[in-house]
XYZ file of C-alpha atoms in Angstrom:
575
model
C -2.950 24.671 26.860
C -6.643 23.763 26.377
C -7.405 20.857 23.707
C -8.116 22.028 20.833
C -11.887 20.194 19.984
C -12.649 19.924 16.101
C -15.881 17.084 14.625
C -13.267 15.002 12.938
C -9.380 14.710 12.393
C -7.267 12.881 9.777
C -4.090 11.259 10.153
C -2.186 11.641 7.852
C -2.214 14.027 4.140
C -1.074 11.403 1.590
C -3.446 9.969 -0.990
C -6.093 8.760 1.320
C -5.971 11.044 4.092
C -6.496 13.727 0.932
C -9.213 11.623 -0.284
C -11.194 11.009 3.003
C -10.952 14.162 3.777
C -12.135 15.558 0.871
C -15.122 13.370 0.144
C -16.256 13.525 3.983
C -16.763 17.604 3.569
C -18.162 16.822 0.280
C -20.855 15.622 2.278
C -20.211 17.653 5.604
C -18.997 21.336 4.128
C -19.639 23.001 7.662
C -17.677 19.731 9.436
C -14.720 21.115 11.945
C -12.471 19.029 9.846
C -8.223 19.074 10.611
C -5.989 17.050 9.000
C -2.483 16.249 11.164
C 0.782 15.466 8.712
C 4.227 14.740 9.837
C 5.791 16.229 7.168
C 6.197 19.576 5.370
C 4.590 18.297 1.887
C 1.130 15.731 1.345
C 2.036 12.732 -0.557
C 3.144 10.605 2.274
C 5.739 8.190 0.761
C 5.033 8.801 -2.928
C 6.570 12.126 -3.154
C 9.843 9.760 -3.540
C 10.690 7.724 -7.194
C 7.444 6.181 -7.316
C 6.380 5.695 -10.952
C 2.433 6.096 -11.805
C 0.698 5.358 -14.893
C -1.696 7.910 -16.521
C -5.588 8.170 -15.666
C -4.328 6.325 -12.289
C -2.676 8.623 -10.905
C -5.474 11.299 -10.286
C -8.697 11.214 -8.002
C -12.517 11.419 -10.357
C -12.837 14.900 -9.915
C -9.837 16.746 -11.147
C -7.929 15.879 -14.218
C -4.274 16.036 -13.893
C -2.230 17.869 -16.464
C -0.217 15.399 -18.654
C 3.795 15.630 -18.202
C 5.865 16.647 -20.737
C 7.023 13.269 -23.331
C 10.457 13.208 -21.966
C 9.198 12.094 -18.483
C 7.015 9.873 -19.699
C 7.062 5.851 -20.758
C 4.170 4.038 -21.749
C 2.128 6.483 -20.327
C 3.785 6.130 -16.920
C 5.985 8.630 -15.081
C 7.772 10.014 -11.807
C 6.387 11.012 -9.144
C 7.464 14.680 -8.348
C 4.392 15.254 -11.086
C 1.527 13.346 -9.088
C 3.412 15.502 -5.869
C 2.648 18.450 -7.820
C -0.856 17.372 -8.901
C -1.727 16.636 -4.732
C -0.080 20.280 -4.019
C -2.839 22.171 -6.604
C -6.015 19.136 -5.257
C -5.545 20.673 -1.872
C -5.582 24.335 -3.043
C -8.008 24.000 -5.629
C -11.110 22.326 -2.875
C -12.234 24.446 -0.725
C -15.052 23.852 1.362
C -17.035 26.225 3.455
C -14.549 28.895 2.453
C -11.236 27.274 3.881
C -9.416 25.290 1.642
C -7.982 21.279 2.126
C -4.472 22.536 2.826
C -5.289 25.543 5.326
C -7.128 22.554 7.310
C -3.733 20.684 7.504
C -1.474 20.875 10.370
C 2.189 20.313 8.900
C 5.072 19.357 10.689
C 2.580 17.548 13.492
C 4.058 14.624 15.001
C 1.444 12.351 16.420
C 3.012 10.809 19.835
C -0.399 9.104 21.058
C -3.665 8.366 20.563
C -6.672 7.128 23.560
C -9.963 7.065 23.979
C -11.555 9.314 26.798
C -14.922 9.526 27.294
C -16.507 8.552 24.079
C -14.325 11.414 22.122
C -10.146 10.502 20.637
C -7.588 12.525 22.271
C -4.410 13.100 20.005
C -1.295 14.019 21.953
C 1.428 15.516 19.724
C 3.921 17.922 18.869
C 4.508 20.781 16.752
C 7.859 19.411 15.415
C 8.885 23.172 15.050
C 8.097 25.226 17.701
C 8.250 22.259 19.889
C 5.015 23.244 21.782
C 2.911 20.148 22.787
C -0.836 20.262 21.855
C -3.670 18.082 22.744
C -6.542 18.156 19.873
C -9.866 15.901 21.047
C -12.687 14.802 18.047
C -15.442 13.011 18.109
C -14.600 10.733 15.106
C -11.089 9.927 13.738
C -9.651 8.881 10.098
C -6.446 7.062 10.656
C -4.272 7.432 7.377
C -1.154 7.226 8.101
C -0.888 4.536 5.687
C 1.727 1.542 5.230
C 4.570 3.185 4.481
C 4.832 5.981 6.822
C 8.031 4.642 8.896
C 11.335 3.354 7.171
C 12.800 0.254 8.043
C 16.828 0.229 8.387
C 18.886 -2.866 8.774
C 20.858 -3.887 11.714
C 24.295 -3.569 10.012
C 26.794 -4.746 12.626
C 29.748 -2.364 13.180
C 28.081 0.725 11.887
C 29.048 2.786 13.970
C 33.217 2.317 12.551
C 31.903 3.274 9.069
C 32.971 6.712 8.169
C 30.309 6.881 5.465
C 26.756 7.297 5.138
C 23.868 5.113 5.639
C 20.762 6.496 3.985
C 17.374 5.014 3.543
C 15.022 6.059 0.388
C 13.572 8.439 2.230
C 16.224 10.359 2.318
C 18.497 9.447 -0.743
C 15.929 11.912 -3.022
C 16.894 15.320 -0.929
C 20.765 13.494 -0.394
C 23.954 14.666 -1.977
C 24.793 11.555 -2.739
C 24.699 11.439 -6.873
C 26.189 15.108 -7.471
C 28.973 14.972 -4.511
C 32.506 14.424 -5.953
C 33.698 12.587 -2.943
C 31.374 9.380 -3.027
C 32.027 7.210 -5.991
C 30.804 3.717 -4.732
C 27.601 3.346 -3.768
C 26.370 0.052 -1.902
C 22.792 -0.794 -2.521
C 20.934 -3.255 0.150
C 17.402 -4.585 -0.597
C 15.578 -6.560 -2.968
C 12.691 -4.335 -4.177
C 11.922 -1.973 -6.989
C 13.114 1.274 -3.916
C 16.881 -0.404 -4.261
C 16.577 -0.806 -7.727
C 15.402 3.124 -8.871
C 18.479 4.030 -6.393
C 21.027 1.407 -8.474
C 19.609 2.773 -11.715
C 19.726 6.436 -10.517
C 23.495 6.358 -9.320
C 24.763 4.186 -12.448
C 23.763 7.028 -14.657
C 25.041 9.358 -12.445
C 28.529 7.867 -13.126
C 28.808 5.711 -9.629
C 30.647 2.718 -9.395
C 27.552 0.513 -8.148
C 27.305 -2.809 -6.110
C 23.629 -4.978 -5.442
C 23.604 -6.881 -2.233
C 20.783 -9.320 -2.159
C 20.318 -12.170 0.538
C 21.096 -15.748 1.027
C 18.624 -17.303 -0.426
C 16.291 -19.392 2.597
C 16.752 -15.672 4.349
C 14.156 -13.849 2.839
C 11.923 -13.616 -0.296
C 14.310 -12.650 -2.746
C 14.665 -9.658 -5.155
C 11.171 -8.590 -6.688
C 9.929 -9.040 -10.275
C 9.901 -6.324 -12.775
C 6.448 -6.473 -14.976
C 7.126 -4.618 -18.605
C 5.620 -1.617 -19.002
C 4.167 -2.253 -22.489
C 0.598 -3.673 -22.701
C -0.853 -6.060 -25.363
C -2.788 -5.028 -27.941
C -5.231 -2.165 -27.463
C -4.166 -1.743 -23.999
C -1.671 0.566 -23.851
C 0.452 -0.356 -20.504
C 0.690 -3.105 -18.354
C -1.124 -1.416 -15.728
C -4.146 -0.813 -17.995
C -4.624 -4.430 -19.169
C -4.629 -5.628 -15.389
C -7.240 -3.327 -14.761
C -9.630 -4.721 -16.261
C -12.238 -6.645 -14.937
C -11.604 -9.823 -16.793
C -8.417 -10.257 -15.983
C -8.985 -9.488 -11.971
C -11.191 -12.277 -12.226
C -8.065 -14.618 -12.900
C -6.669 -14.380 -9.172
C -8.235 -16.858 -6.974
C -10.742 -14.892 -4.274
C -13.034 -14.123 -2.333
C -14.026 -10.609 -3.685
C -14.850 -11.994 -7.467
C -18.468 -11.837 -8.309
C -20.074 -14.872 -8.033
C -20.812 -15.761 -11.459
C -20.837 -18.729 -13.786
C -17.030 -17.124 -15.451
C -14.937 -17.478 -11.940
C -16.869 -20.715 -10.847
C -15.160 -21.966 -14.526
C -11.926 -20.095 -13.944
C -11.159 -21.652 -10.045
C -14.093 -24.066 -9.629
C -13.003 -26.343 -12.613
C -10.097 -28.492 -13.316
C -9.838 -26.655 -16.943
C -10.594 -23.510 -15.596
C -7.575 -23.849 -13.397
C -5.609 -24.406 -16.049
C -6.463 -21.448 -17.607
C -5.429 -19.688 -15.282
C -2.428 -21.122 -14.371
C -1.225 -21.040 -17.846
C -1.743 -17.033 -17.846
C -0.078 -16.474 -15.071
C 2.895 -18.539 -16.653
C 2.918 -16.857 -19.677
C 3.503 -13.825 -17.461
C 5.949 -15.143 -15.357
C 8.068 -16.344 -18.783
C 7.668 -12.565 -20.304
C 8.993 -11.277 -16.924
C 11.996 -13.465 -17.223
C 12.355 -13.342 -20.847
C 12.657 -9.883 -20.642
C 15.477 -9.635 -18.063
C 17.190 -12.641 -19.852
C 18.985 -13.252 -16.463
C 21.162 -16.524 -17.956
C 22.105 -14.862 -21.042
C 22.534 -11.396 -21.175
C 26.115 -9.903 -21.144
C 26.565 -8.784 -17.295
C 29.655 -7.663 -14.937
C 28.663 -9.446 -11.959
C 26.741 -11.711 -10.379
C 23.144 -10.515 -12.736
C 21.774 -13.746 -12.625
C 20.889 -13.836 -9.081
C 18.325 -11.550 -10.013
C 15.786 -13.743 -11.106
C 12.852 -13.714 -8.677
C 12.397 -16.618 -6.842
C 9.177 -18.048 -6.715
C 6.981 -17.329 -9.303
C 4.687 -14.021 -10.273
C 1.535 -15.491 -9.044
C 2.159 -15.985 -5.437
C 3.531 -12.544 -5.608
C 5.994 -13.813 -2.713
C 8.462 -10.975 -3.220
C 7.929 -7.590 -4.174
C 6.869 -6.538 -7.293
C 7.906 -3.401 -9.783
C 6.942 -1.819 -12.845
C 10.133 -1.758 -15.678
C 9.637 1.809 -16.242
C 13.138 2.391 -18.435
C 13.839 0.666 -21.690
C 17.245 0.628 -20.880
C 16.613 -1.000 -16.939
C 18.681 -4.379 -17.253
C 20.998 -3.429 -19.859
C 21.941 -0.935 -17.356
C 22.140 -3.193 -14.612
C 23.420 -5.696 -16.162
C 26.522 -3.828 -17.287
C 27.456 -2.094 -14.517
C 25.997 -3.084 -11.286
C 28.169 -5.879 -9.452
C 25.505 -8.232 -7.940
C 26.466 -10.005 -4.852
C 24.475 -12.358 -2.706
C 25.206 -12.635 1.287
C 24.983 -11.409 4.437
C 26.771 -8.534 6.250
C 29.211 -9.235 8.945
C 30.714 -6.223 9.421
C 31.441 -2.638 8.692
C 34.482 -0.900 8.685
C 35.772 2.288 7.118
C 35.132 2.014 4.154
C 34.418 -1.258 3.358
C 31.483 -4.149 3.588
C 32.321 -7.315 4.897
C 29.872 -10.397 4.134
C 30.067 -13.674 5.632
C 31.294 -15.494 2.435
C 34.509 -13.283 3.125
C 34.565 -10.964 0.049
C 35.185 -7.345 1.043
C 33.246 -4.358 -0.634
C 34.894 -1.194 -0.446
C 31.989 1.359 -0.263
C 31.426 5.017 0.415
C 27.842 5.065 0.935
C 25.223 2.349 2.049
C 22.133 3.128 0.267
C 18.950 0.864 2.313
C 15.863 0.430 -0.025
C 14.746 -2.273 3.252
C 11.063 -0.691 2.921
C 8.508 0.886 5.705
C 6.290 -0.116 8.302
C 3.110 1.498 9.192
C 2.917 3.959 11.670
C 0.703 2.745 14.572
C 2.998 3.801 17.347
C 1.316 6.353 19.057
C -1.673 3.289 20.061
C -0.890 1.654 23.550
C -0.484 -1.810 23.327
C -3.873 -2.808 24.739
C -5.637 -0.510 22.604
C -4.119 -1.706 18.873
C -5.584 -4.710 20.271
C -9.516 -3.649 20.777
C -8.663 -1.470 17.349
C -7.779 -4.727 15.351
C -4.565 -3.477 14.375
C -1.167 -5.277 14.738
C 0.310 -5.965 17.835
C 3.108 -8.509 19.487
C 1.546 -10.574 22.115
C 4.760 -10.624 23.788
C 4.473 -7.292 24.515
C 1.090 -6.777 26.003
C 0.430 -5.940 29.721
C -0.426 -9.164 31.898
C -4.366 -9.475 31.814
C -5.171 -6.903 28.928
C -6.606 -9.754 26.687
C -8.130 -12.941 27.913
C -6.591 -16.387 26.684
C -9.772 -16.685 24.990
C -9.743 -14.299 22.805
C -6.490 -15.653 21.050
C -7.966 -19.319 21.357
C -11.233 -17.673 19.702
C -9.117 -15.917 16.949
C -6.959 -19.024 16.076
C -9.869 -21.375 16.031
C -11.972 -19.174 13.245
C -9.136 -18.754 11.053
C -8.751 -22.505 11.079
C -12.181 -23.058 10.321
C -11.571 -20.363 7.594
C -8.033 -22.380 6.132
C -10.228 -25.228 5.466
C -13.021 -22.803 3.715
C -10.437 -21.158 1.436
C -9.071 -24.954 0.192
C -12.285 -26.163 -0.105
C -13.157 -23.106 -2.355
C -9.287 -22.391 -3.878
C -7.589 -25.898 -4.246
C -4.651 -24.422 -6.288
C -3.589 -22.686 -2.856
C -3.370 -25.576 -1.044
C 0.444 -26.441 -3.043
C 2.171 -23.561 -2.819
C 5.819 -23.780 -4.190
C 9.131 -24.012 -2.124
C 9.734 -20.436 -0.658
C 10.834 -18.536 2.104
C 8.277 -17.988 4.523
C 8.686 -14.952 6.959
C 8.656 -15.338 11.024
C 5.827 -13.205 12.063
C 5.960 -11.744 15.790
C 2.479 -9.610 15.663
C -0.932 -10.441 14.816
C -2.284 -9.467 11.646
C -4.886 -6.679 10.776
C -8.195 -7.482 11.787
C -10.016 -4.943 10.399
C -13.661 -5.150 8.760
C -13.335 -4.465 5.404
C -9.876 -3.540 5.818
C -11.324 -0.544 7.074
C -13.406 -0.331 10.162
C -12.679 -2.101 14.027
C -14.979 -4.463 14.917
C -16.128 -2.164 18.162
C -15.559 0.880 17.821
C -17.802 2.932 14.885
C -15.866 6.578 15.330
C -12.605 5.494 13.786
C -11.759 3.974 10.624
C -8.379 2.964 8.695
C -7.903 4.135 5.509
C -4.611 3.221 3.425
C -3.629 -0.122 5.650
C -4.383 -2.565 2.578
C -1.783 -2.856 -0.040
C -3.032 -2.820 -3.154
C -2.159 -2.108 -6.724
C -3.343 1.161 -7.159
C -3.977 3.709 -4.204
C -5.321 6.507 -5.584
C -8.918 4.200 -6.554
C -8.368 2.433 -3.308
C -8.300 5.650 -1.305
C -11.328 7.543 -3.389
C -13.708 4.012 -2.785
C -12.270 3.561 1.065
C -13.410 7.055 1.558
C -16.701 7.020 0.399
C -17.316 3.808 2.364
C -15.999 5.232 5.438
C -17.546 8.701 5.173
C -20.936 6.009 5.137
C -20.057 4.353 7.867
C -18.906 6.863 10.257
C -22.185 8.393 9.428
C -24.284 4.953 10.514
C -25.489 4.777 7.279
C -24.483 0.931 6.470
C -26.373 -1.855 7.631
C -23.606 -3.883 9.898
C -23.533 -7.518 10.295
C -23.177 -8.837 13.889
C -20.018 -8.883 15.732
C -19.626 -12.511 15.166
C -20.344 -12.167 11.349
C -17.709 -9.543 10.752
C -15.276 -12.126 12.699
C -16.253 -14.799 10.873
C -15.015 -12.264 7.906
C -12.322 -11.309 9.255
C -10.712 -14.534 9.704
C -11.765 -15.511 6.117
C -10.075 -13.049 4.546
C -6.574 -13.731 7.072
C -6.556 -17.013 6.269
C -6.984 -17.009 2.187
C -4.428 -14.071 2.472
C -2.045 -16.433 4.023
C -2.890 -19.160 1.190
C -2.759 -16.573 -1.715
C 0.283 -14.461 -0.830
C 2.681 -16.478 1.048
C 4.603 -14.547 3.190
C 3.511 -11.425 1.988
C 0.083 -12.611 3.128
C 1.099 -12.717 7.089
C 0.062 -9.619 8.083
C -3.345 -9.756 6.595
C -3.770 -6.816 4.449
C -2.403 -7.997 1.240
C -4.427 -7.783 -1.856
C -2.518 -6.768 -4.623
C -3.757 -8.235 -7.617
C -7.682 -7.385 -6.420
C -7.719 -3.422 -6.207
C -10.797 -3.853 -8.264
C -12.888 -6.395 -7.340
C -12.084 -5.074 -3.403
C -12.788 -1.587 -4.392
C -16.466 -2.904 -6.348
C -17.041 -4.696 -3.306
C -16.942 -2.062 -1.258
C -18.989 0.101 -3.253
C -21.302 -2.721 -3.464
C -21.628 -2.675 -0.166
C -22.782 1.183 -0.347
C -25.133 0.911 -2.615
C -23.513 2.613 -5.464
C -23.202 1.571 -8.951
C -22.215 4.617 -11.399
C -18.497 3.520 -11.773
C -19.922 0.603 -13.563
C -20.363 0.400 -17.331
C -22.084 -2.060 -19.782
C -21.396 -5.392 -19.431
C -18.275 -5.152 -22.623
C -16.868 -2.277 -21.352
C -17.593 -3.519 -17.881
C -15.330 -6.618 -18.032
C -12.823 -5.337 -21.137
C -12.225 -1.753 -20.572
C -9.746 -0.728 -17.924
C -10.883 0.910 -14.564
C -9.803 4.527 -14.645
C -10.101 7.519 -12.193
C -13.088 9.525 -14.116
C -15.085 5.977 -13.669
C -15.848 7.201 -9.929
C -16.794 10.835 -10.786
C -20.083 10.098 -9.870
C -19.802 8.548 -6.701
C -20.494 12.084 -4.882
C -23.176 12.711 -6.682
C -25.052 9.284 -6.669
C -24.104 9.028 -2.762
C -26.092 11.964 -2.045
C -29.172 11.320 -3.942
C -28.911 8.282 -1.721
C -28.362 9.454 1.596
C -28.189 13.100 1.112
C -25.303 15.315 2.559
C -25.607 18.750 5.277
C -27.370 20.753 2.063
C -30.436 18.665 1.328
C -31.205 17.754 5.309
C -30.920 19.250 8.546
C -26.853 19.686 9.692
C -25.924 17.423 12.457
C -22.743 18.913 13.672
C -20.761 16.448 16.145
C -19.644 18.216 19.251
C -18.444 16.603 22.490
C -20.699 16.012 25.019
């Protein structure tokens, strides 16, 4: 079969392959535009028990209609609704008379992806006819996102358990809560995925147990923020999106401004901020009364481990009012490690047995970045294991060269954030690959037809995919003004090495940034030359961020640059 040739494809239909998509043919209608998605549904791995809070959970230019009272708290609620919002987006824009979903190939799986000749060849399969299809474009939008591939333990003796052993991915669409025959459910993982799945089977009627790890084996169970905000902020979620309070995390992407030279320049300042991020720490803890409150089993080894700030664990939103009473009463908490497997029962090192009838893994996801060769993810500036690459594909140097700027960098991110340089005792994670070293978190250092969208974790996606994709829409079409190679290094290894400080553990892999969606997301809009999502300077700094701020990114970006309507069409075709 003849490749199929189109002017751009997209990885990926969750949030930001919907949103790169979509602003990209705002500005290119006519653009021979395909969209390549694994699955049968967009959403990528938020069509699962993901809660979102309201006016975040919806791109600038379509409202979403508000779900009924019963599914909501605090203004935050499940997931199946923001499913059912993407399933009308991709209906409802159309775009040279074919809409966003008839430009999406479902059920593709992606197997590889090279570079021939100046244009990106995508090998793959049609996962069900089973007919293997090569599809060539001249630019590429990689969103396959973080959490495209789930992560299962090693569980020794597996394979002499008669149960099952589900991940979250599949404990949605499972039997598991309504079938008569399973009435223990074993829980592994430390996150807010384990916890939804604990909460979900205890109300079912399942006789629940938590296993959590030693403690010196990994980061420890996550934090659970309240959902309620503080005075006219309605939510948690809407108070920390504000401007003002981004401002009191130590970085690089805060304006430079006589307020954050106080907050982390000054010995007071840094008090300040410490003391906030205390007092949130204590309401976290206070609220889960882990000592105290009335439990079955084992509740107290709950408590997150090191605290809020360094964000060294995962982090949740307490999105039921009932959450740790319900855990608390009938969840059996144990912490240990798995030895074996047998029937029906759990075996941990300490020697207490578990009898079990289903292992429930909420062990998380790793991006899906598979289908580049080895030697490639390294020109792209993606992940990779050195271990693993061909003899010869990389020069010593450019390791040396990489190390040597992010040492540089460590000493530039103490000299700038002191309050890193202490961290607290905690449990730091063995790294085997490199980290991201992406531009922006976006864009390879030498290649300008491909771009990464979704490979930065951040607090909320849906602003972080709308801004990435009007940044990389401007980019693709050589419309920034790029610093030199060196520069963007430079950068680069900045923004590794103050990850590392500020994040811990978390901050390995270099794309960690969850307490800056906005500042990151100004910055890169900054960078475009666009201002409209900004207000006056009260509402700028007090007001939270909200979708409809961006609404007039689109049009702003075009009076700037102008889009296929207001100059002459430059259509990309192979040469």
């Amino acid at each position: 079969m003849e490749p199929q040739e189109f002017d751009l494809v997209v990885v990926g239909a969750g949030l930001s392959g919907i949103a790169a998509a979509r602003f990209y043919l705002d500005i290119h209608p006519q653009c021979r535009l395909l969209m390549l998605e694994r699955d049968e549904s967009v959403g990528g791995a938020f069509n699962s028990n993901t809660q979102w809070p309201m006016e975040a959970a919806e791109f600038s230019d379509q409202k979403m209609t508000r779900p009924p009272e019963e599914d909501t708290y605090y203004d935050f609620f499940k997931a199946k609704h923001t499913t059912q919002y993407l399933e009308h987006y991709i209906d409802d824009h159309k775009f040279n008379g074919q809409s966003l979903r008839e430009r999406i190939r479902f059920g593709f799986e992606v197997q590889n992806i090279r570079r021939q000749d100046l244009i990106w060849v995508v090998s793959g399969q049609d996962k069900k006819g089973g007919a293997n299809i090569k599809i060539r474009a001249v630019k590429l939008i990689v969103a396959s996102g973080l959490a495209s591939t789930p992560v299962l333990p090693t569980l020794p003796g597996k394979e002499k358990f008669e149960g099952s052993i589900l991940h979250q991915e599949a404990f949605g669409q499972s039997s598991v809560l309504s079938a008569p025959d399973i009435q223990r459910i074993t829980v592994l993982g430390e996150g807010k995925s384990s916890a939804d799945m604990i909460y979900a089977s205890i109300k079912a009627g399942k006789s629940v147990t938590w296993i959590v790890r030693t403690p010196g084996l990994s980061s420890g169970p996550g934090f659970f923020l309240p959902a309620k905000g503080k005075g006219p902020y309605k939510n948690a979620f809407a108070l920390g999106s504000t401007r003002v309070v981004a401002t009191l995390t130590p970085s690089f992407f805060n304006p430079d401004n006589w307020w954050t030279k106080f907050l982390h320049g000054t010995s007071l300042g840094r008090k300040v901020v410490s003391a906030a991020w205390s007092s949130a720490d204590r309401e976290i803890r206070d609220e889960a009364n882990f000592e105290s409150r009335p439990a079955k089993k084992g509740f107290e080894k709950l408590a997150h481990r090191a605290p809020v700030f360094w964000q060294n664990q995962t982090g949740g939103l307490l999105n039921r009012p009932d959450f740790w009473e319900t855990i608390a009463q009938n969840a059996e908490i144990y912490e240990g490690e798995i030895s074996d497997l047998d029937k029906k029962t759990i075996h941990l090192k300490s020697g207490e047995e578990i009898p079990t009838d289903v292992i429930l893994c909420g062990t998380g996801w790793q991006p899906s970045l598979g289908f580049f060769d080895q030697d490639l993810l390294a020109e792209l500036g993606l992940p990779y294991n050195p271990k693993n690459m061909p003899t010869g594909a990389l020069p010593p140097k450019n390791a040396e060269s990489w190390a040597r700027l992010e040492k540089e960098a460590d000493q530039k991110v103490l000299a700038h954030f002191p309050q890193l340089a202490q961290p607290p005792p905690h449990y730091q994670t063995s790294v085997q690959s490199t980290p991201y070293r992406l531009y922006k978190g976006i864009a390879p250092l030498n290649f300008d037809s491909i771009v990464f969208v979704g490979h930065v974790l951040v607090g909320s996606y849906f602003r972080a995919a709308e801004c990435q994709a009007t940044w990389a829409t401007a980019y693709l079409d050589k419309l920034l003004v790029m610093p030199s190679v060196e520069e963007k290094q430079t950068e680069i290894a900045l923004f590794i090495a103050w990850c590392r400080r500020r994040y811990l553990s978390k901050g390995e892999k270099g794309n960690w940034m969850v307490f800056e969606l906005i500042t990151y997301t100004d910055k890169l809009l900054q960078e475009v030359g666009l201002s409209s999502h900004r207000k006056n300077w009260f509402r700028d700094l007090f007001v939270p961020c909200i979708a409809t701020d961006l609404s007039g990114l689109k049009e702003e970006y075009v009076r700037k640059y102008g889009d296929d309507a207001t100059k002459p069409a430059k259509v990309d075709s192979p040469p």
